[in-house]
């Protein structure tokens, strides 16, 4: 198995902030002035931030004294360069100092029509640049109520795993039920645990049980300082991917301090 460059991260709690289309470079700098004063470096957890692409370089620079915090991009294009107006390549993200790529977030899938096949190509492009990937999967309310939860999760995760078999130590997953994102209605810890167990089985099927046990699976969807501890305590929940509550330094510092499991 190849050595993981950030090996300490495996299955330690990961607290990640996805800023979506919020905060340019100036707001990014002032966020980190505030957040870093509230959250000191700890080696028992990993903190990842996904600012907008235009603020990634600023974030990396603002965090140059904080190797405990990693910066990622929210999206990439799968091509290396060329006539793709408005897009960012994996190589450019790496050059800006990003270490991780978020792939297949539900807003990419449902607002921008991104397919499983496109998400898989993005996984391959990120891994080719030695970036880690955090692949988002999750069902809509209609799919859940129609009894198609496992079918949807299997389709989404299998597409991404197809490109990652040789680089599983760079692979992380976020289970984000679409109905829980930005709605104030989080999944229950039991629902999250069930979905995570299913995803881990799927990873074991594609790789093996030893590798599957090492892959961090984060929960996302209406995480707040109030529900973070219960969600992170659920079986198979290795971290949290936080949207709205990651925009405020005090709220995200509280989430970043959530006690890990045992
Ligand atoms: P939310 O978003 O925490 O605002 O629900 C989560 C996400 O989309 O990653």
PDB file of N, CA, C and O and ligand atoms in Angstrom, residues 18 20 105-107 176 180-184 220-223 241-245, ligand 1:
ATOM      1  N   UNK A  18     -17.095  23.489   4.059  1.00  0.00           N
ATOM      2  CA  UNK A  18     -17.332  23.753   2.642  1.00  0.00           C
ATOM      3  C   UNK A  18     -18.017  25.107   2.547  1.00  0.00           C
ATOM      4  O   UNK A  18     -19.191  25.235   2.904  1.00  0.00           O
ATOM      5  N   UNK A  20     -18.809  26.818  -0.080  1.00  0.00           N
ATOM      6  CA  UNK A  20     -19.644  27.031  -1.267  1.00  0.00           C
ATOM      7  C   UNK A  20     -19.290  28.384  -1.899  1.00  0.00           C
ATOM      8  O   UNK A  20     -18.132  28.761  -1.873  1.00  0.00           O
ATOM      9  N   UNK A 105     -20.152  17.052  -5.125  1.00  0.00           N
ATOM     10  CA  UNK A 105     -21.066  17.623  -4.126  1.00  0.00           C
ATOM     11  C   UNK A 105     -22.485  17.676  -4.705  1.00  0.00           C
ATOM     12  O   UNK A 105     -22.664  17.845  -5.911  1.00  0.00           O
ATOM     13  N   UNK A 106     -23.473  17.568  -3.853  1.00  0.00           N
ATOM     14  CA  UNK A 106     -24.853  17.474  -4.366  1.00  0.00           C
ATOM     15  C   UNK A 106     -25.238  18.707  -5.174  1.00  0.00           C
ATOM     16  O   UNK A 106     -26.043  18.615  -6.099  1.00  0.00           O
ATOM     17  N   UNK A 107     -24.651  19.865  -4.841  1.00  0.00           N
ATOM     18  CA  UNK A 107     -24.979  21.047  -5.669  1.00  0.00           C
ATOM     19  C   UNK A 107     -24.360  20.921  -7.059  1.00  0.00           C
ATOM     20  O   UNK A 107     -24.921  21.394  -8.041  1.00  0.00           O
ATOM     21  N   UNK A 176     -23.782  12.814   2.283  1.00  0.00           N
ATOM     22  CA  UNK A 176     -24.564  14.038   2.457  1.00  0.00           C
ATOM     23  C   UNK A 176     -25.950  13.848   1.852  1.00  0.00           C
ATOM     24  O   UNK A 176     -26.139  14.083   0.648  1.00  0.00           O
ATOM     25  N   UNK A 180     -30.921  16.936   3.607  1.00  0.00           N
ATOM     26  CA  UNK A 180     -30.384  17.493   4.859  1.00  0.00           C
ATOM     27  C   UNK A 180     -29.481  18.694   4.617  1.00  0.00           C
ATOM     28  O   UNK A 180     -29.092  19.383   5.561  1.00  0.00           O
ATOM     29  N   UNK A 181     -29.146  18.959   3.361  1.00  0.00           N
ATOM     30  CA  UNK A 181     -28.171  20.022   3.076  1.00  0.00           C
ATOM     31  C   UNK A 181     -28.850  21.383   3.078  1.00  0.00           C
ATOM     32  O   UNK A 181     -29.761  21.633   2.288  1.00  0.00           O
ATOM     33  N   UNK A 182     -28.418  22.235   3.989  1.00  0.00           N
ATOM     34  CA  UNK A 182     -28.924  23.605   4.037  1.00  0.00           C
ATOM     35  C   UNK A 182     -30.373  23.712   4.467  1.00  0.00           C
ATOM     36  O   UNK A 182     -30.997  24.758   4.300  1.00  0.00           O
ATOM     37  N   UNK A 183     -30.923  22.646   5.026  1.00  0.00           N
ATOM     38  CA  UNK A 183     -32.356  22.645   5.347  1.00  0.00           C
ATOM     39  C   UNK A 183     -32.627  22.802   6.835  1.00  0.00           C
ATOM     40  O   UNK A 183     -33.769  23.031   7.231  1.00  0.00           O
ATOM     41  N   UNK A 184     -31.608  22.619   7.669  1.00  0.00           N
ATOM     42  CA  UNK A 184     -31.835  22.631   9.111  1.00  0.00           C
ATOM     43  C   UNK A 184     -32.330  21.284   9.623  1.00  0.00           C
ATOM     44  O   UNK A 184     -32.555  21.111  10.816  1.00  0.00           O
ATOM     45  N   UNK A 220     -22.377  14.912   6.263  1.00  0.00           N
ATOM     46  CA  UNK A 220     -22.676  16.325   6.020  1.00  0.00           C
ATOM     47  C   UNK A 220     -24.159  16.538   5.812  1.00  0.00           C
ATOM     48  O   UNK A 220     -24.858  15.682   5.259  1.00  0.00           O
ATOM     49  N   UNK A 221     -24.634  17.712   6.237  1.00  0.00           N
ATOM     50  CA  UNK A 221     -26.045  18.074   6.077  1.00  0.00           C
ATOM     51  C   UNK A 221     -26.567  18.671   7.369  1.00  0.00           C
ATOM     52  O   UNK A 221     -26.851  17.942   8.317  1.00  0.00           O
ATOM     53  N   UNK A 222     -26.622  20.021   7.416  1.00  0.00           N
ATOM     54  CA  UNK A 222     -27.163  20.745   8.580  1.00  0.00           C
ATOM     55  C   UNK A 222     -26.435  20.413   9.888  1.00  0.00           C
ATOM     56  O   UNK A 222     -27.070  20.309  10.943  1.00  0.00           O
ATOM     57  N   UNK A 223     -25.118  20.268   9.800  1.00  0.00           N
ATOM     58  CA  UNK A 223     -24.316  20.099  11.029  1.00  0.00           C
ATOM     59  C   UNK A 223     -24.181  21.457  11.706  1.00  0.00           C
ATOM     60  O   UNK A 223     -23.930  22.474  11.045  1.00  0.00           O
ATOM     61  N   UNK A 241     -18.734  17.193   7.412  1.00  0.00           N
ATOM     62  CA  UNK A 241     -18.549  18.186   6.356  1.00  0.00           C
ATOM     63  C   UNK A 241     -19.637  19.241   6.550  1.00  0.00           C
ATOM     64  O   UNK A 241     -20.825  18.923   6.498  1.00  0.00           O
ATOM     65  N   UNK A 242     -19.190  20.454   6.804  1.00  0.00           N
ATOM     66  CA  UNK A 242     -20.080  21.493   7.316  1.00  0.00           C
ATOM     67  C   UNK A 242     -20.185  22.638   6.312  1.00  0.00           C
ATOM     68  O   UNK A 242     -19.159  23.175   5.883  1.00  0.00           O
ATOM     69  N   UNK A 243     -21.396  23.005   5.938  1.00  0.00           N
ATOM     70  CA  UNK A 243     -21.604  24.133   5.036  1.00  0.00           C
ATOM     71  C   UNK A 243     -21.821  25.408   5.833  1.00  0.00           C
ATOM     72  O   UNK A 243     -20.877  26.043   6.293  1.00  0.00           O
ATOM     73  N   UNK A 244     -23.101  25.770   6.024  1.00  0.00           N
ATOM     74  CA  UNK A 244     -23.458  27.047   6.652  1.00  0.00           C
ATOM     75  C   UNK A 244     -22.693  27.367   7.924  1.00  0.00           C
ATOM     76  O   UNK A 244     -22.171  28.486   8.093  1.00  0.00           O
ATOM     77  N   UNK A 245     -22.573  26.391   8.825  1.00  0.00           N
ATOM     78  CA  UNK A 245     -21.940  26.668  10.123  1.00  0.00           C
ATOM     79  C   UNK A 245     -20.419  26.783  10.022  1.00  0.00           C
ATOM     80  O   UNK A 245     -19.760  27.123  11.007  1.00  0.00           O
TER      81      UNK A 245
HETATM   82  P1  LIG B   1     -24.938  22.569   5.291  1.00  0.00           P
HETATM   83  O1  LIG B   1     -24.148  22.108   3.964  1.00  0.00           O
HETATM   84  O2  LIG B   1     -24.041  22.256   6.460  1.00  0.00           O
HETATM   85  O3  LIG B   1     -25.147  24.061   5.113  1.00  0.00           O
HETATM   86  O4  LIG B   1     -26.201  21.798   5.339  1.00  0.00           O
HETATM   87  C1  LIG B   1     -23.377  20.934   3.949  1.00  0.00           C
HETATM   88  C2  LIG B   1     -22.721  20.749   2.608  1.00  0.00           C
HETATM   89  O5  LIG B   1     -23.328  21.056   1.593  1.00  0.00           O
HETATM   90  O6  LIG B   1     -21.561  20.291   2.525  1.00  0.00           O
END
